[in-house]
mmCIF file of C-alpha atoms in Angstrom:
data_model
loop_
_atom_site.group_PDB
_atom_site.id
_atom_site.type_symbol
_atom_site.label_atom_id
_atom_site.label_comp_id
_atom_site.label_asym_id
_atom_site.label_seq_id
_atom_site.Cartn_x
_atom_site.Cartn_y
_atom_site.Cartn_z
ATOM 1 C CA UNK A 1 116.052 80.444 104.520
ATOM 2 C CA UNK A 2 119.490 81.789 105.580
ATOM 3 C CA UNK A 3 121.861 78.927 104.789
ATOM 4 C CA UNK A 4 123.124 78.876 101.244
ATOM 5 C CA UNK A 5 121.456 76.337 98.946
ATOM 6 C CA UNK A 6 124.133 74.059 97.412
ATOM 7 C CA UNK A 7 124.273 73.191 93.725
ATOM 8 C CA UNK A 8 125.653 69.696 93.139
ATOM 9 C CA UNK A 9 126.476 68.114 89.780
ATOM 10 C CA UNK A 10 126.163 64.351 89.885
ATOM 11 C CA UNK A 11 128.397 61.928 88.009
ATOM 12 C CA UNK A 12 126.829 58.566 87.321
ATOM 13 C CA UNK A 13 129.830 56.424 86.605
ATOM 14 C CA UNK A 14 129.905 53.045 84.909
ATOM 15 C CA UNK A 15 133.215 51.300 84.155
ATOM 16 C CA UNK A 16 135.186 54.502 84.661
ATOM 17 C CA UNK A 17 133.029 56.728 82.395
ATOM 18 C CA UNK A 18 130.154 59.101 83.172
ATOM 19 C CA UNK A 19 126.832 57.916 81.709
ATOM 20 C CA UNK A 20 123.307 59.326 81.604
ATOM 21 C CA UNK A 21 119.902 58.125 80.459
ATOM 22 C CA UNK A 22 116.230 58.624 81.143
ATOM 23 C CA UNK A 23 114.770 56.696 84.049
ATOM 24 C CA UNK A 24 118.096 54.848 84.077
ATOM 25 C CA UNK A 25 117.493 53.417 80.586
ATOM 26 C CA UNK A 26 119.269 54.139 77.318
ATOM 27 C CA UNK A 27 122.547 55.186 78.917
ATOM 28 C CA UNK A 28 124.896 57.249 76.809
ATOM 29 C CA UNK A 29 128.482 58.343 77.396
ATOM 30 C CA UNK A 30 128.841 61.806 78.983
ATOM 31 C CA UNK A 31 132.615 62.011 79.439
ATOM 32 C CA UNK A 32 135.523 61.439 81.775
ATOM 33 C CA UNK A 33 134.579 61.788 85.441
ATOM 34 C CA UNK A 34 137.823 63.446 86.530
ATOM 35 C CA UNK A 35 137.624 66.039 83.711
ATOM 36 C CA UNK A 36 133.954 66.762 84.406
ATOM 37 C CA UNK A 37 134.516 67.053 88.193
ATOM 38 C CA UNK A 38 137.434 69.485 87.537
ATOM 39 C CA UNK A 39 135.189 71.568 85.240
ATOM 40 C CA UNK A 40 132.363 71.742 87.845
ATOM 41 C CA UNK A 41 134.740 72.635 90.623
ATOM 42 C CA UNK A 42 136.140 75.501 88.501
ATOM 43 C CA UNK A 43 132.646 76.663 87.591
ATOM 44 C CA UNK A 44 131.506 77.093 91.216
ATOM 45 C CA UNK A 45 129.856 73.796 92.160
ATOM 46 C CA UNK A 46 129.458 73.517 95.947
ATOM 47 C CA UNK A 47 129.975 69.765 95.944
ATOM 48 C CA UNK A 48 130.309 66.904 93.477
ATOM 49 C CA UNK A 49 128.474 63.603 93.819
ATOM 50 C CA UNK A 50 129.898 60.438 92.267
ATOM 51 C CA UNK A 51 127.565 57.428 91.890
ATOM 52 C CA UNK A 52 128.980 54.072 90.785
ATOM 53 C CA UNK A 53 126.058 52.703 88.790
ATOM 54 C CA UNK A 54 127.952 49.559 87.723
ATOM 55 C CA UNK A 55 128.665 48.523 91.275
ATOM 56 C CA UNK A 56 129.769 45.043 90.371
ATOM 57 C CA UNK A 57 132.860 43.500 91.977
ATOM 58 C CA UNK A 58 135.070 44.081 88.943
ATOM 59 C CA UNK A 59 134.122 47.781 88.834
ATOM 60 C CA UNK A 60 135.317 48.287 92.420
ATOM 61 C CA UNK A 61 139.007 48.807 91.645
ATOM 62 C CA UNK A 62 138.138 51.164 88.820
ATOM 63 C CA UNK A 63 135.896 53.194 91.193
ATOM 64 C CA UNK A 64 138.560 53.514 93.914
ATOM 65 C CA UNK A 65 141.062 54.688 91.325
ATOM 66 C CA UNK A 66 138.680 57.226 89.802
ATOM 67 C CA UNK A 67 137.594 58.461 93.268
ATOM 68 C CA UNK A 68 141.255 59.011 94.237
ATOM 69 C CA UNK A 69 142.058 60.846 90.963
ATOM 70 C CA UNK A 70 138.874 62.965 91.243
ATOM 71 C CA UNK A 71 139.539 63.868 94.930
ATOM 72 C CA UNK A 72 143.013 65.038 93.981
ATOM 73 C CA UNK A 73 141.727 67.371 91.305
ATOM 74 C CA UNK A 74 138.857 69.155 93.127
ATOM 75 C CA UNK A 75 138.622 71.416 96.147
ATOM 76 C CA UNK A 76 134.936 70.986 97.003
ATOM 77 C CA UNK A 77 133.443 68.055 99.012
ATOM 78 C CA UNK A 78 133.107 64.773 97.098
ATOM 79 C CA UNK A 79 130.291 62.359 97.937
ATOM 80 C CA UNK A 80 130.575 58.769 96.674
ATOM 81 C CA UNK A 81 127.833 56.179 96.504
ATOM 82 C CA UNK A 82 127.008 52.934 94.796
ATOM 83 C CA UNK A 83 127.608 49.456 96.236
ATOM 84 C CA UNK A 84 128.435 50.664 99.766
ATOM 85 C CA UNK A 85 127.613 47.674 101.971
ATOM 86 C CA UNK A 86 129.689 48.010 105.155
ATOM 87 C CA UNK A 87 131.640 50.217 107.520
ATOM 88 C CA UNK A 88 134.801 48.891 105.770
ATOM 89 C CA UNK A 89 133.498 50.099 102.402
ATOM 90 C CA UNK A 90 133.020 53.542 103.886
ATOM 91 C CA UNK A 91 136.517 53.502 105.447
ATOM 92 C CA UNK A 92 138.050 52.622 102.063
ATOM 93 C CA UNK A 93 136.193 55.432 100.235
ATOM 94 C CA UNK A 94 137.127 58.014 102.804
ATOM 95 C CA UNK A 95 140.761 56.920 102.592
ATOM 96 C CA UNK A 96 140.564 57.190 98.781
ATOM 97 C CA UNK A 97 139.484 60.837 99.171
ATOM 98 C CA UNK A 98 135.726 60.923 99.543
ATOM 99 C CA UNK A 99 134.324 63.449 102.043
ATOM 100 C CA UNK A 100 130.869 61.844 102.307
ATOM 101 C CA UNK A 101 129.539 58.438 101.415
ATOM 102 C CA UNK A 102 125.997 57.622 100.056
ATOM 103 C CA UNK A 103 124.183 54.435 101.073
ATOM 104 C CA UNK A 104 121.002 53.031 99.555
ATOM 105 C CA UNK A 105 120.256 49.340 98.977
ATOM 106 C CA UNK A 106 122.429 47.942 101.812
ATOM 107 C CA UNK A 107 120.686 50.231 104.319
ATOM 108 C CA UNK A 108 117.278 49.035 103.126
ATOM 109 C CA UNK A 109 118.420 45.449 103.681
ATOM 110 C CA UNK A 110 119.972 46.206 107.078
ATOM 111 C CA UNK A 111 119.022 49.610 108.542
ATOM 112 C CA UNK A 112 121.504 49.250 111.422
ATOM 113 C CA UNK A 113 124.211 49.990 108.841
ATOM 114 C CA UNK A 114 123.117 53.665 109.061
ATOM 115 C CA UNK A 115 123.804 53.856 112.765
ATOM 116 C CA UNK A 116 126.988 51.845 112.487
ATOM 117 C CA UNK A 117 128.434 54.255 109.934
ATOM 118 C CA UNK A 118 127.187 57.355 111.850
ATOM 119 C CA UNK A 119 128.739 56.091 115.122
ATOM 120 C CA UNK A 120 132.087 55.270 113.520
ATOM 121 C CA UNK A 121 132.533 58.295 111.237
ATOM 122 C CA UNK A 122 129.938 60.840 112.317
ATOM 123 C CA UNK A 123 126.580 61.719 110.722
ATOM 124 C CA UNK A 124 128.192 64.410 108.588
ATOM 125 C CA UNK A 125 129.766 61.768 106.302
ATOM 126 C CA UNK A 126 126.548 59.780 105.725
ATOM 127 C CA UNK A 127 124.038 60.565 102.924
ATOM 128 C CA UNK A 128 121.015 58.324 102.769
ATOM 129 C CA UNK A 129 119.948 58.021 99.167
ATOM 130 C CA UNK A 130 116.227 57.443 98.794
ATOM 131 C CA UNK A 131 115.102 56.411 95.302
ATOM 132 C CA UNK A 132 111.346 57.034 95.536
ATOM 133 C CA UNK A 133 108.516 56.733 93.099
ATOM 134 C CA UNK A 134 104.755 57.242 93.262
ATOM 135 C CA UNK A 135 102.874 54.078 94.086
ATOM 136 C CA UNK A 136 101.321 52.298 91.114
ATOM 137 C CA UNK A 137 99.230 49.124 90.670
ATOM 138 C CA UNK A 138 98.585 47.183 93.843
ATOM 139 C CA UNK A 139 101.348 48.824 95.858
ATOM 140 C CA UNK A 140 100.039 51.263 98.490
ATOM 141 C CA UNK A 141 101.880 53.207 101.183
ATOM 142 C CA UNK A 142 100.531 55.845 103.523
ATOM 143 C CA UNK A 143 102.463 58.656 101.833
ATOM 144 C CA UNK A 144 101.743 57.434 98.313
ATOM 145 C CA UNK A 145 105.498 57.021 97.658
ATOM 146 C CA UNK A 146 107.497 53.807 97.608
ATOM 147 C CA UNK A 147 111.232 53.211 98.014
ATOM 148 C CA UNK A 148 112.767 51.433 95.019
ATOM 149 C CA UNK A 149 116.137 49.756 94.382
ATOM 150 C CA UNK A 150 118.108 48.784 91.215
ATOM 151 C CA UNK A 151 117.712 52.139 89.533
ATOM 152 C CA UNK A 152 114.016 52.317 90.182
ATOM 153 C CA UNK A 153 113.295 48.926 88.617
ATOM 154 C CA UNK A 154 112.477 47.076 91.819
ATOM 155 C CA UNK A 155 109.862 48.158 94.307
ATOM 156 C CA UNK A 156 110.302 47.483 98.027
ATOM 157 C CA UNK A 157 106.840 48.298 99.386
ATOM 158 C CA UNK A 158 108.510 50.602 101.922
ATOM 159 C CA UNK A 159 106.969 54.006 102.474
ATOM 160 C CA UNK A 160 109.483 56.561 101.195
ATOM 161 C CA UNK A 161 108.561 59.314 103.705
ATOM 162 C CA UNK A 162 108.662 56.943 106.635
ATOM 163 C CA UNK A 163 112.059 55.565 105.438
ATOM 164 C CA UNK A 164 113.485 59.087 105.209
ATOM 165 C CA UNK A 165 112.340 59.801 108.790
ATOM 166 C CA UNK A 166 113.787 56.466 110.047
ATOM 167 C CA UNK A 167 117.078 57.146 108.286
ATOM 168 C CA UNK A 168 117.369 60.524 109.949
ATOM 169 C CA UNK A 169 116.588 58.938 113.351
ATOM 170 C CA UNK A 170 119.244 56.275 112.822
ATOM 171 C CA UNK A 171 121.926 58.866 112.136
ATOM 172 C CA UNK A 172 121.981 59.878 108.463
ATOM 173 C CA UNK A 173 123.371 63.363 108.029
ATOM 174 C CA UNK A 174 121.474 64.177 104.854
ATOM 175 C CA UNK A 175 118.768 62.660 102.657
ATOM 176 C CA UNK A 176 119.251 62.515 98.879
ATOM 177 C CA UNK A 177 115.688 62.307 97.621
ATOM 178 C CA UNK A 178 115.673 61.067 94.038
ATOM 179 C CA UNK A 179 112.402 60.993 92.151
ATOM 180 C CA UNK A 180 112.603 57.941 89.966
ATOM 181 C CA UNK A 181 109.538 59.096 87.939
ATOM 182 C CA UNK A 182 111.228 62.347 87.077
ATOM 183 C CA UNK A 183 114.836 61.086 86.676
ATOM 184 C CA UNK A 184 116.417 62.227 83.459
ATOM 185 C CA UNK A 185 113.138 63.635 82.088
ATOM 186 C CA UNK A 186 114.173 67.299 82.480
ATOM 187 C CA UNK A 187 110.492 68.024 83.297
ATOM 188 C CA UNK A 188 111.222 69.379 86.806
ATOM 189 C CA UNK A 189 111.680 68.075 90.293
ATOM 190 C CA UNK A 190 108.778 66.295 92.047
ATOM 191 C CA UNK A 191 107.839 69.246 94.263
ATOM 192 C CA UNK A 192 104.976 67.470 95.991
ATOM 193 C CA UNK A 193 107.293 64.646 97.049
ATOM 194 C CA UNK A 194 109.787 67.232 98.276
ATOM 195 C CA UNK A 195 107.089 68.967 100.330
ATOM 196 C CA UNK A 196 105.938 65.745 101.850
ATOM 197 C CA UNK A 197 109.459 64.651 102.906
ATOM 198 C CA UNK A 198 110.442 68.160 104.052
ATOM 199 C CA UNK A 199 107.391 68.329 106.361
ATOM 200 C CA UNK A 200 108.623 65.258 108.239
ATOM 201 C CA UNK A 201 112.428 65.433 108.083
ATOM 202 C CA UNK A 202 114.636 68.037 109.809
ATOM 203 C CA UNK A 203 118.058 67.129 108.406
ATOM 204 C CA UNK A 204 119.302 68.556 105.109
ATOM 205 C CA UNK A 205 117.423 67.448 102.035
ATOM 206 C CA UNK A 206 118.970 67.151 98.587
ATOM 207 C CA UNK A 207 116.501 67.262 95.672
ATOM 208 C CA UNK A 208 117.325 65.025 92.721
ATOM 209 C CA UNK A 209 115.658 63.888 89.549
ATOM 210 C CA UNK A 210 114.066 65.925 86.744
ATOM 211 C CA UNK A 211 115.993 69.190 86.498
ATOM 212 C CA UNK A 212 115.657 70.772 83.043
ATOM 213 C CA UNK A 213 115.712 74.530 83.524
ATOM 214 C CA UNK A 214 117.228 76.998 85.959
ATOM 215 C CA UNK A 215 113.732 77.651 87.253
ATOM 216 C CA UNK A 216 113.332 73.993 88.301
ATOM 217 C CA UNK A 217 116.304 74.423 90.721
ATOM 218 C CA UNK A 218 114.817 77.585 92.151
ATOM 219 C CA UNK A 219 111.428 75.891 92.671
ATOM 220 C CA UNK A 220 113.096 72.999 94.520
ATOM 221 C CA UNK A 221 114.854 75.444 96.836
ATOM 222 C CA UNK A 222 111.583 77.291 97.410
ATOM 223 C CA UNK A 223 110.022 73.923 98.395
ATOM 224 C CA UNK A 224 112.563 73.297 101.108
ATOM 225 C CA UNK A 225 115.563 71.671 99.389
ATOM 226 C CA UNK A 226 118.844 72.501 101.111
ATOM 227 C CA UNK A 227 120.710 71.394 98.006
ATOM 228 C CA UNK A 228 119.782 70.681 94.353
ATOM 229 C CA UNK A 229 121.438 67.899 92.378
ATOM 230 C CA UNK A 230 121.425 67.230 88.659
ATOM 231 C CA UNK A 231 123.339 65.408 85.936
ATOM 232 C CA UNK A 232 122.149 65.733 82.319
ATOM 233 C CA UNK A 233 121.626 69.485 82.210
ATOM 234 C CA UNK A 234 125.237 70.044 83.352
ATOM 235 C CA UNK A 235 126.923 67.244 81.447
ATOM 236 C CA UNK A 236 125.368 68.183 78.144
ATOM 237 C CA UNK A 237 125.812 71.918 78.802
ATOM 238 C CA UNK A 238 122.133 72.880 78.797
ATOM 239 C CA UNK A 239 122.937 74.906 81.883
ATOM 240 C CA UNK A 240 126.035 75.829 83.835
ATOM 241 C CA UNK A 241 126.301 75.903 87.661
ATOM 242 C CA UNK A 242 126.724 79.716 87.452
ATOM 243 C CA UNK A 243 123.459 80.094 85.499
ATOM 244 C CA UNK A 244 121.555 78.032 88.114
ATOM 245 C CA UNK A 245 123.041 80.055 90.974
ATOM 246 C CA UNK A 246 122.271 83.342 89.244
ATOM 247 C CA UNK A 247 118.620 82.368 88.762
ATOM 248 C CA UNK A 248 118.342 81.381 92.419
ATOM 249 C CA UNK A 249 120.075 84.551 93.521
ATOM 250 C CA UNK A 250 117.627 86.745 91.540
ATOM 251 C CA UNK A 251 114.761 84.818 93.153
ATOM 252 C CA UNK A 252 116.123 85.771 96.602
ATOM 253 C CA UNK A 253 117.563 82.410 97.463
ATOM 254 C CA UNK A 254 120.959 82.557 99.206
ATOM 255 C CA UNK A 255 123.733 80.770 97.249
ATOM 256 C CA UNK A 256 127.511 80.697 97.704
#
């Protein structure tokens, strides 16, 4: 592993405020997105990810305004996702100051969207967000993981590993692999899921969902994550970006 592993704070934004819950339930206010982004930039974050979790039509104007204000305040790459449905949406976000754009639900509905965005703007701007959970009940996939939508509440029956592979083939530049079972639990990343996707996908892989200690980030990097993403532990000051990087550095993992 020679390339530096990136540490990425994630801002889940609803109606212009950062929120956080457990498994996307019981959301509580975590602050102003512009202020938080500025803090993370100053503390050494490699990137900042901004997810609009209230991606309804009326939240759109708020999002563009907050994206523009955030982009002005930080010097690291900004990835924006949530409600991206078309090449035009991507164009608007890039013009507002985003460096990369995350797609999820719209790509599941129409996979060609991935190649359309990659062809127009380049793969480097496109992050395919895969919200995956372990199969339960009657749902069965070959890998044992299923892609979900609507914050993990709705199953699709699509094999999560196969979808990550297909997304890469269609032109995604990175995969944001979010474990819906682990999300917000602070019990650690789903390392088995990470291994299973890593073994099939060559493009950069961002681990998300479950970080609670500095060791969790180090474990994810040791299991093949090119970047580690978290929200709660940073927003509520359980950990700082610097503490995470120091733990990884001591474990022999290259960081910036």
